Short mmCIF file of C-alpha atoms and ligand atoms in Angstrom, two decimals:
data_model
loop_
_atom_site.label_atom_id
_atom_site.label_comp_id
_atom_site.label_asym_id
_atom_site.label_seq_id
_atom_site.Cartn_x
_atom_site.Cartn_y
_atom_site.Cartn_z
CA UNK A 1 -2.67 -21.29 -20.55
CA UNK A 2 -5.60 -19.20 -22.22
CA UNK A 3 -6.49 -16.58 -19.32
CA UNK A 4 -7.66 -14.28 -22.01
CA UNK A 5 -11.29 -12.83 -20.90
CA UNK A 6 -11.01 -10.54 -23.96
CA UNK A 7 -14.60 -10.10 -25.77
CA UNK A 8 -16.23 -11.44 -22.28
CA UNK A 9 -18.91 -9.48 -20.28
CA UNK A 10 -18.52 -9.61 -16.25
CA UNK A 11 -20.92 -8.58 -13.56
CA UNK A 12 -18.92 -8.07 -10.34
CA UNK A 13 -21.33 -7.02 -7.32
CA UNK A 14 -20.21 -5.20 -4.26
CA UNK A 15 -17.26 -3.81 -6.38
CA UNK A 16 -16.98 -0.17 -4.76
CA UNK A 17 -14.04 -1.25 -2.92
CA UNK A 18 -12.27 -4.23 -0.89
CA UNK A 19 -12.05 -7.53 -2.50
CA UNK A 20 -15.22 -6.86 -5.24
CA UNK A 21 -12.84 -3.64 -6.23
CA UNK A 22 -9.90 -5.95 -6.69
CA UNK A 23 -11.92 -8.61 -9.13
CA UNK A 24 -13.01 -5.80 -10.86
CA UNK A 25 -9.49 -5.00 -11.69
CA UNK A 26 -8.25 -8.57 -12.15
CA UNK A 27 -10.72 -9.00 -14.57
CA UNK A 28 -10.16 -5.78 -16.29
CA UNK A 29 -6.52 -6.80 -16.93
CA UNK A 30 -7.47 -9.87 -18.58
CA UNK A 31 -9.54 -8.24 -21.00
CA UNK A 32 -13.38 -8.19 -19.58
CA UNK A 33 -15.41 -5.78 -20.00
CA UNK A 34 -16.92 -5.06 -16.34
CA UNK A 35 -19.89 -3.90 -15.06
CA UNK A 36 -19.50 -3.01 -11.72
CA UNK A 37 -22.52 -2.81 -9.00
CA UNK A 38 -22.58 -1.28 -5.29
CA UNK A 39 -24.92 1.82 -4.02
CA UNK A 40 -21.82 3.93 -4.44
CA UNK A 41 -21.50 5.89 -7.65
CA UNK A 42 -18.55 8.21 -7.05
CA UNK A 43 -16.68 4.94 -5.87
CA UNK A 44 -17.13 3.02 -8.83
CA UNK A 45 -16.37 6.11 -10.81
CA UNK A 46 -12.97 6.07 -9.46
CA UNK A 47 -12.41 2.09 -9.69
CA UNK A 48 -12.90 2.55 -13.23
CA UNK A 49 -10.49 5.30 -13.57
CA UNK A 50 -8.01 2.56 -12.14
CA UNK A 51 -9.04 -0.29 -14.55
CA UNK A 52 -7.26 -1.15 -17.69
CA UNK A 53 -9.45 -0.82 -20.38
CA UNK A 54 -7.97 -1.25 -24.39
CA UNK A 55 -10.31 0.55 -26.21
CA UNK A 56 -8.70 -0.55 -29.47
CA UNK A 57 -9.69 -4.17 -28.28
CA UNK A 58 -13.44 -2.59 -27.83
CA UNK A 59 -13.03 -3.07 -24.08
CA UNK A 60 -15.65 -1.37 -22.32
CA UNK A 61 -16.56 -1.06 -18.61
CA UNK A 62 -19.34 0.96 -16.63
CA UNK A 63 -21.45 0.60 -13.50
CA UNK A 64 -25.13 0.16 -11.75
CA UNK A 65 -26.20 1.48 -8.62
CA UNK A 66 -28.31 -0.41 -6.88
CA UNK A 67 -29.05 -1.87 -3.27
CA UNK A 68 -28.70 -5.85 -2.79
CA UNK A 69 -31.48 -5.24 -0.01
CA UNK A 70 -33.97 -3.81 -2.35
CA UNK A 71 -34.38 -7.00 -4.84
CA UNK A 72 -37.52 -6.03 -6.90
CA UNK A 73 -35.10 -2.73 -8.08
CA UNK A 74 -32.15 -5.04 -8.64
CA UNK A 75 -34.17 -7.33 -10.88
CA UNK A 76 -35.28 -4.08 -12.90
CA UNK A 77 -31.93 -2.72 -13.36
CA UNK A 78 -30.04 -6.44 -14.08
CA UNK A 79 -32.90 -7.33 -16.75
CA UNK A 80 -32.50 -3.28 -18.14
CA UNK A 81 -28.37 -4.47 -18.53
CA UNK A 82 -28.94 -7.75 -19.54
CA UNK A 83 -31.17 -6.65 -22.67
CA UNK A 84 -27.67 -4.70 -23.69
CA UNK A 85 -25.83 -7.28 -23.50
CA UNK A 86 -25.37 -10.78 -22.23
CA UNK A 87 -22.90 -11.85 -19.78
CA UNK A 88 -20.66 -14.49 -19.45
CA UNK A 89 -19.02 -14.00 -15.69
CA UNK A 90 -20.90 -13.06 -12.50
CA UNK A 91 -18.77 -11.88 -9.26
CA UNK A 92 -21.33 -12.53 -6.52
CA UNK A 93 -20.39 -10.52 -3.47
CA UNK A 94 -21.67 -8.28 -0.98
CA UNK A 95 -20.70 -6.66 2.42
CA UNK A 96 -20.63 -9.34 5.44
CA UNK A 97 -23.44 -9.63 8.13
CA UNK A 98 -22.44 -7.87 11.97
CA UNK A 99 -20.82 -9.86 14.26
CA UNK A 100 -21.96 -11.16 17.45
CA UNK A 101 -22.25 -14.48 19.08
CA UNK A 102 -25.33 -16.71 17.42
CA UNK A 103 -27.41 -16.75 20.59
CA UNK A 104 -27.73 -13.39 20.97
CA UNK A 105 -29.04 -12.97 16.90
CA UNK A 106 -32.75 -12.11 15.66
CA UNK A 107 -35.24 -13.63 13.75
CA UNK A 108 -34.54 -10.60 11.50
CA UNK A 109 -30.96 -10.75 10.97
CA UNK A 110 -30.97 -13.78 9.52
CA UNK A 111 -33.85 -12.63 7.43
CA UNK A 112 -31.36 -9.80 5.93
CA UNK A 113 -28.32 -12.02 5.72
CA UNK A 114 -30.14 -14.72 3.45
CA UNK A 115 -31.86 -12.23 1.63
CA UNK A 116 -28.60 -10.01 0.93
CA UNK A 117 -26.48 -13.34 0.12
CA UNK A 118 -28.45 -15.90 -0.71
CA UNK A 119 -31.41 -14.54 -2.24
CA UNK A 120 -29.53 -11.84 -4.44
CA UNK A 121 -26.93 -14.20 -5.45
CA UNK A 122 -29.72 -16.27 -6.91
CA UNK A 123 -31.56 -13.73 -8.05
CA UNK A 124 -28.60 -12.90 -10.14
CA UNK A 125 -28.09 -16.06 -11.59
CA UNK A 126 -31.27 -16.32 -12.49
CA UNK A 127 -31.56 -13.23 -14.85
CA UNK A 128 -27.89 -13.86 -16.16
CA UNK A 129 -27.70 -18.05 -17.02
CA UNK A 130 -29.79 -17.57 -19.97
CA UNK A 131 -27.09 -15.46 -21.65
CA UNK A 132 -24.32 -17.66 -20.24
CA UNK A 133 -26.93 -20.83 -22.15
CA UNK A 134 -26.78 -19.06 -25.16
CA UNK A 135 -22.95 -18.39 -25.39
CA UNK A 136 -21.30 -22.41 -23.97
CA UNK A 137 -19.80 -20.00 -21.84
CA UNK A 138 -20.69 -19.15 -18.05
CA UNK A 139 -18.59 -18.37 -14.68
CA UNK A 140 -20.02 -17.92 -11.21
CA UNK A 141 -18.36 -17.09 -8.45
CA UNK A 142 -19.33 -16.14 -4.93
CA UNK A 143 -17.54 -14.31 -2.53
CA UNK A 144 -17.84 -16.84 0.94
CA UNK A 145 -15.34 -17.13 3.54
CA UNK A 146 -13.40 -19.96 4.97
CA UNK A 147 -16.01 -20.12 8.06
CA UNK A 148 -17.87 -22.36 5.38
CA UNK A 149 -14.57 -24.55 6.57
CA UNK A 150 -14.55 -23.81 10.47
CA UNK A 151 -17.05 -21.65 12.08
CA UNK A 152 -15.06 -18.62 13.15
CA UNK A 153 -16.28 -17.22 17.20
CA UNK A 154 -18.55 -14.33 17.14
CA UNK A 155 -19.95 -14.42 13.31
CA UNK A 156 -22.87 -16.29 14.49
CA UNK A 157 -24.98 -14.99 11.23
CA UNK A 158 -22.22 -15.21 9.09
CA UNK A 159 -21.26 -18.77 9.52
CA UNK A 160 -24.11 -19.61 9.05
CA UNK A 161 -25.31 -17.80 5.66
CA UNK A 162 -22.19 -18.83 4.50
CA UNK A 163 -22.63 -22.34 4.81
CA UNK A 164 -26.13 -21.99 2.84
CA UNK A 165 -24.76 -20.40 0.18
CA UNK A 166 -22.49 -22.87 -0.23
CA UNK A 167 -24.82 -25.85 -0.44
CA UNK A 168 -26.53 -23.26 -2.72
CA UNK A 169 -23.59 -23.38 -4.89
CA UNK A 170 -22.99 -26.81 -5.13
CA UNK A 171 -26.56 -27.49 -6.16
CA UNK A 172 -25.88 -24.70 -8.91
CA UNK A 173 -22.44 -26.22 -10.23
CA UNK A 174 -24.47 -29.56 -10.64
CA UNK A 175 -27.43 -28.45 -12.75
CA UNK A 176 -25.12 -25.62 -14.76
CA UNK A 177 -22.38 -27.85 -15.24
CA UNK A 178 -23.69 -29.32 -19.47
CA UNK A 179 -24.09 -25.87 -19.90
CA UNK A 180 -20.26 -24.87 -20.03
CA UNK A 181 -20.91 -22.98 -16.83
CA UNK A 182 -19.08 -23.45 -13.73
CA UNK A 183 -19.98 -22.44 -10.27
CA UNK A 184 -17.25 -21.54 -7.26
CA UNK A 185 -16.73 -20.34 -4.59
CA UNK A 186 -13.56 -18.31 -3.29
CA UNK A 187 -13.22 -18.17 0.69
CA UNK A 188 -10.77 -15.11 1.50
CA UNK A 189 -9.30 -15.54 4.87
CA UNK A 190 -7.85 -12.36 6.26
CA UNK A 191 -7.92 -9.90 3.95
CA UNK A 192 -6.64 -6.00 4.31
CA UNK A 193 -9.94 -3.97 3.09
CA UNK A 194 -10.95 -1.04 4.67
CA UNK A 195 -14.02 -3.86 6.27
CA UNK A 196 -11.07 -5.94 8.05
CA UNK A 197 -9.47 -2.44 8.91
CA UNK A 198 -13.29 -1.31 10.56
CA UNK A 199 -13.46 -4.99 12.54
CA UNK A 200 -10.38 -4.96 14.07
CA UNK A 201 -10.14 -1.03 14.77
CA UNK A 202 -13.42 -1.96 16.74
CA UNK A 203 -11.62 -4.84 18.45
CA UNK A 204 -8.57 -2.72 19.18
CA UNK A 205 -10.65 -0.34 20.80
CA UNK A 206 -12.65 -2.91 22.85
CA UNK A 207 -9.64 -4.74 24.14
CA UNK A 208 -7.78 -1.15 24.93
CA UNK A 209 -4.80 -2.83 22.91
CA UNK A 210 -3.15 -1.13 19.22
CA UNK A 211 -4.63 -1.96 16.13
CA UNK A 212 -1.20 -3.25 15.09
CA UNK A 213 -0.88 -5.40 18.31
CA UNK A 214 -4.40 -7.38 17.10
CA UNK A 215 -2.90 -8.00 13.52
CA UNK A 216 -0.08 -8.87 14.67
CA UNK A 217 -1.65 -11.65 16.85
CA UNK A 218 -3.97 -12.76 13.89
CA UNK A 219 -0.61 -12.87 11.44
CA UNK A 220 1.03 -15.11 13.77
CA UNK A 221 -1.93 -17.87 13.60
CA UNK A 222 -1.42 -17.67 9.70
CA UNK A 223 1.08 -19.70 7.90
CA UNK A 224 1.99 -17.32 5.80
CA UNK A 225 2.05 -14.68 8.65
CA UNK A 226 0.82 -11.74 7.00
CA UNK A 227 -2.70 -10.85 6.52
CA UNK A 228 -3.88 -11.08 2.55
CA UNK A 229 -4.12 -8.44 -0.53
CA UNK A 230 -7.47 -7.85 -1.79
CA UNK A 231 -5.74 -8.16 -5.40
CA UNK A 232 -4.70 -11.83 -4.10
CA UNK A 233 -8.07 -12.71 -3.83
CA UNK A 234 -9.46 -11.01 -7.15
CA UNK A 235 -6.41 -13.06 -8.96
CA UNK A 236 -8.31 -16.36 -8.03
CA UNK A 237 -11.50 -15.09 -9.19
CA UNK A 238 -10.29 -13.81 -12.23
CA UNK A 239 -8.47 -17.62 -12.90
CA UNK A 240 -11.82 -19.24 -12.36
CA UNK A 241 -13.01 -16.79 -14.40
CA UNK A 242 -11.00 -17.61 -17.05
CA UNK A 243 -10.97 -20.39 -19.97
CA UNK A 244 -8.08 -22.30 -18.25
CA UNK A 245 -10.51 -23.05 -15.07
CA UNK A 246 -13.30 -24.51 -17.36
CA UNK A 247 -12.89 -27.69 -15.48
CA UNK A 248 -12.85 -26.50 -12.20
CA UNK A 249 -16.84 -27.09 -10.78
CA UNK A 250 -18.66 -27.07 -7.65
CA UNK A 251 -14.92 -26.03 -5.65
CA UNK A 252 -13.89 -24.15 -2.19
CA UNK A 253 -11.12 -22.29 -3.07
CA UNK A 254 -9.72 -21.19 0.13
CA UNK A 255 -7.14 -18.14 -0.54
CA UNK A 256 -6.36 -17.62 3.31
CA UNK A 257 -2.90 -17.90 3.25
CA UNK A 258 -2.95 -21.43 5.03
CA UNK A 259 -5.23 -21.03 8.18
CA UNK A 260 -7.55 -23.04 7.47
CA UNK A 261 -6.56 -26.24 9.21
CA UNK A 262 -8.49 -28.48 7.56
CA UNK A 263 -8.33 -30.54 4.08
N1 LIG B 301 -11.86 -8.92 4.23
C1 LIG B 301 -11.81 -10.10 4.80
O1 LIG B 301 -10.89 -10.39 5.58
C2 LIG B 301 -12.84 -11.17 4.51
C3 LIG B 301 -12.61 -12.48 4.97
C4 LIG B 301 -13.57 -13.47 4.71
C5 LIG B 301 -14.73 -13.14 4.03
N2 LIG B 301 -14.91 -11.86 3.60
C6 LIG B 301 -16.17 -11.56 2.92
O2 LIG B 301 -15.90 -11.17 1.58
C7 LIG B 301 -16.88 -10.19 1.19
C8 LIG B 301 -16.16 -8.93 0.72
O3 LIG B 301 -15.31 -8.48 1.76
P1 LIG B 301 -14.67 -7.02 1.79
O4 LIG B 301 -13.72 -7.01 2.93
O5 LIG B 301 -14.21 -6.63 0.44
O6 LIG B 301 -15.97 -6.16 2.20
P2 LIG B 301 -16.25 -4.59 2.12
O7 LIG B 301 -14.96 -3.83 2.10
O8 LIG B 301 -17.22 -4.31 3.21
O9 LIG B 301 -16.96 -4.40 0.69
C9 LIG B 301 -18.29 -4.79 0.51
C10 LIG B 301 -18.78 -4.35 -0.86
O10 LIG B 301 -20.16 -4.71 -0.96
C11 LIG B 301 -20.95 -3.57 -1.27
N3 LIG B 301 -22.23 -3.67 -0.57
C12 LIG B 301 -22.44 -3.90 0.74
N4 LIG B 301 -23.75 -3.91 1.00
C13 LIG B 301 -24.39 -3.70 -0.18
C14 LIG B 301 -25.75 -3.61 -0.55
N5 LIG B 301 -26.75 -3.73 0.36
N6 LIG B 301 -26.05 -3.38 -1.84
C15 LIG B 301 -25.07 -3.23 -2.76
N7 LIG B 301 -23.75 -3.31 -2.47
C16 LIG B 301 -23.42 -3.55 -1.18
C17 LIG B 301 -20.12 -2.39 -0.78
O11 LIG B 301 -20.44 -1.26 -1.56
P3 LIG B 301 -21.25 0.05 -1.09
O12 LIG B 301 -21.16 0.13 0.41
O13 LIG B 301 -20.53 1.12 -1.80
O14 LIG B 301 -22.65 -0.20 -1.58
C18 LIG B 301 -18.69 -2.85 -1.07
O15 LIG B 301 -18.38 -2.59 -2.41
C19 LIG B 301 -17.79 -9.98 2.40
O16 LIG B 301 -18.91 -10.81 2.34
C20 LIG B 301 -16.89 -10.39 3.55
O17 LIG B 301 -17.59 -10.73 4.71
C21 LIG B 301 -14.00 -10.88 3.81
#
């Protein structure tokens, strides 16, 4: 099976820590050279002290700074990379929206939500499919979650981003597809980052019960009953990164462990 990503340029967004972190070391390991992007310099400083990187095999990696929110910027600094070099594999994923139930949400938080997600992630594509044209070679995949399966209670703004990037997806995969370029999503279910450590630290307060009394609770709904490992999630990214998953298009690939109940 050729998982070799030697000699292949990846973009992974919101890679400062959590599950982008993880890609970014997945795909490292396999032989890309990564550009990570978050607003967080120091952070990807130190990610890339953790990354393999073969410099005999000319494998390179460094980051951008830059804020998903502040798109014109992005654009500037993505086109100032892309004139470097092209690249073949884009990691599209960003920090999730607040929680709180849908009725109580504003006009404007849906406004930031589509714009962080949505728009960015097309933005991105945008400035980096000409590149991916040029080389037969292109992989895109977004960072969801498996409420684009089941709604979960109390991510009002969440599920419902999630679902348009999705459909946003799809509608990618099927125009990209001649190109040699596939487009996926990955939908982590639980997943330890310091984010899922915030949430439920919040929760544990709220309730007056432990921390390890919630996760507890949540590992007992999940087949596997354990929460996931941010590098479980970067491992699937990195195989649909890879030449092996060149037939995989247009897919949901839940990596949750088993709670999603449905097909
Ligand atoms: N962990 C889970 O259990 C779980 C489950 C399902 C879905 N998800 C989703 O998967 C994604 C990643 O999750 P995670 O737990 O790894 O999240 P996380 O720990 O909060 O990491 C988010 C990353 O995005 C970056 N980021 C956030 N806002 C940004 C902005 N405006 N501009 C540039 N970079 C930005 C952060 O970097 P800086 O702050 O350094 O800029 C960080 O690197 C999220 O969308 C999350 O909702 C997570």
């Amino acid at each position: 099976m050729n998982l070799s990503l030697l000699g292949k340029n990846a973009l992974v967004c919101g890679a400062s820590r959590g599950i982008g972190k993880a890609a970014a070391i997945e795909l490292a390991s396999l032989g890309a050279n990564v550009t990570l992007v978050s607003r967080s310099a120091d952070k990807m400083s130190d990610v890339i002290k953790e990354m393999d990187m073969d410099i005999d095999k000319g494998q390179d990696h460094d980051f951008l700074v830059a804020d998903f929110l502040e798109l014109s910027d992005l654009k500037k600094r993505v086109k100032g990379l892309v004139l470097k070099r092209p690249y073949h594999i884009l990691v599209n994923n960003t920090g999730g929206p607040p929680a709180g139930p849908i009725l109580k949400a504003e006009k404007d938080e849906f406004d930031v939500a589509f714009q962080q997600h949505l728009i960015c992630n097309h933005t991105l594509v945008k400035l980096l499919q000409k590149g991916m044209i040029a080389a037969g070679y292109g992989r895109v995949i977004n960072v969801i979650s498996i409420s684009v399966k089941t709604p979960i209670d109390n991510l009002g703004v969440s599920n419902t981003i999630r679902g348009a990037v999705a459909s946003w997806s799809k509608t990618m995969a099927n125009e990209l597809g001649q190109y040699g370029i596939t487009v996926n999503n990955v939908l982590p279910g639980y997943t330890d980052t310091e984010r899922l450590r915030e949430l439920f630290g919040q929760r544990a307060e709220a309730s007056g019960n432990s921390y390890e009394s919630i996760i507890e609770g949540i590992s007992e709904t999940i087949p596997a009953k354990r929460l996931g490992r941010a590098q479980e999630i970067g491992s699937a990214i990195a195989f649909l990164a890879s030449p092996a998953a060149s037939y995989v298009n247009g897919v949901n690939l839940a990596v949750d462990g088993g709670v999603t109940r449905s097909m």
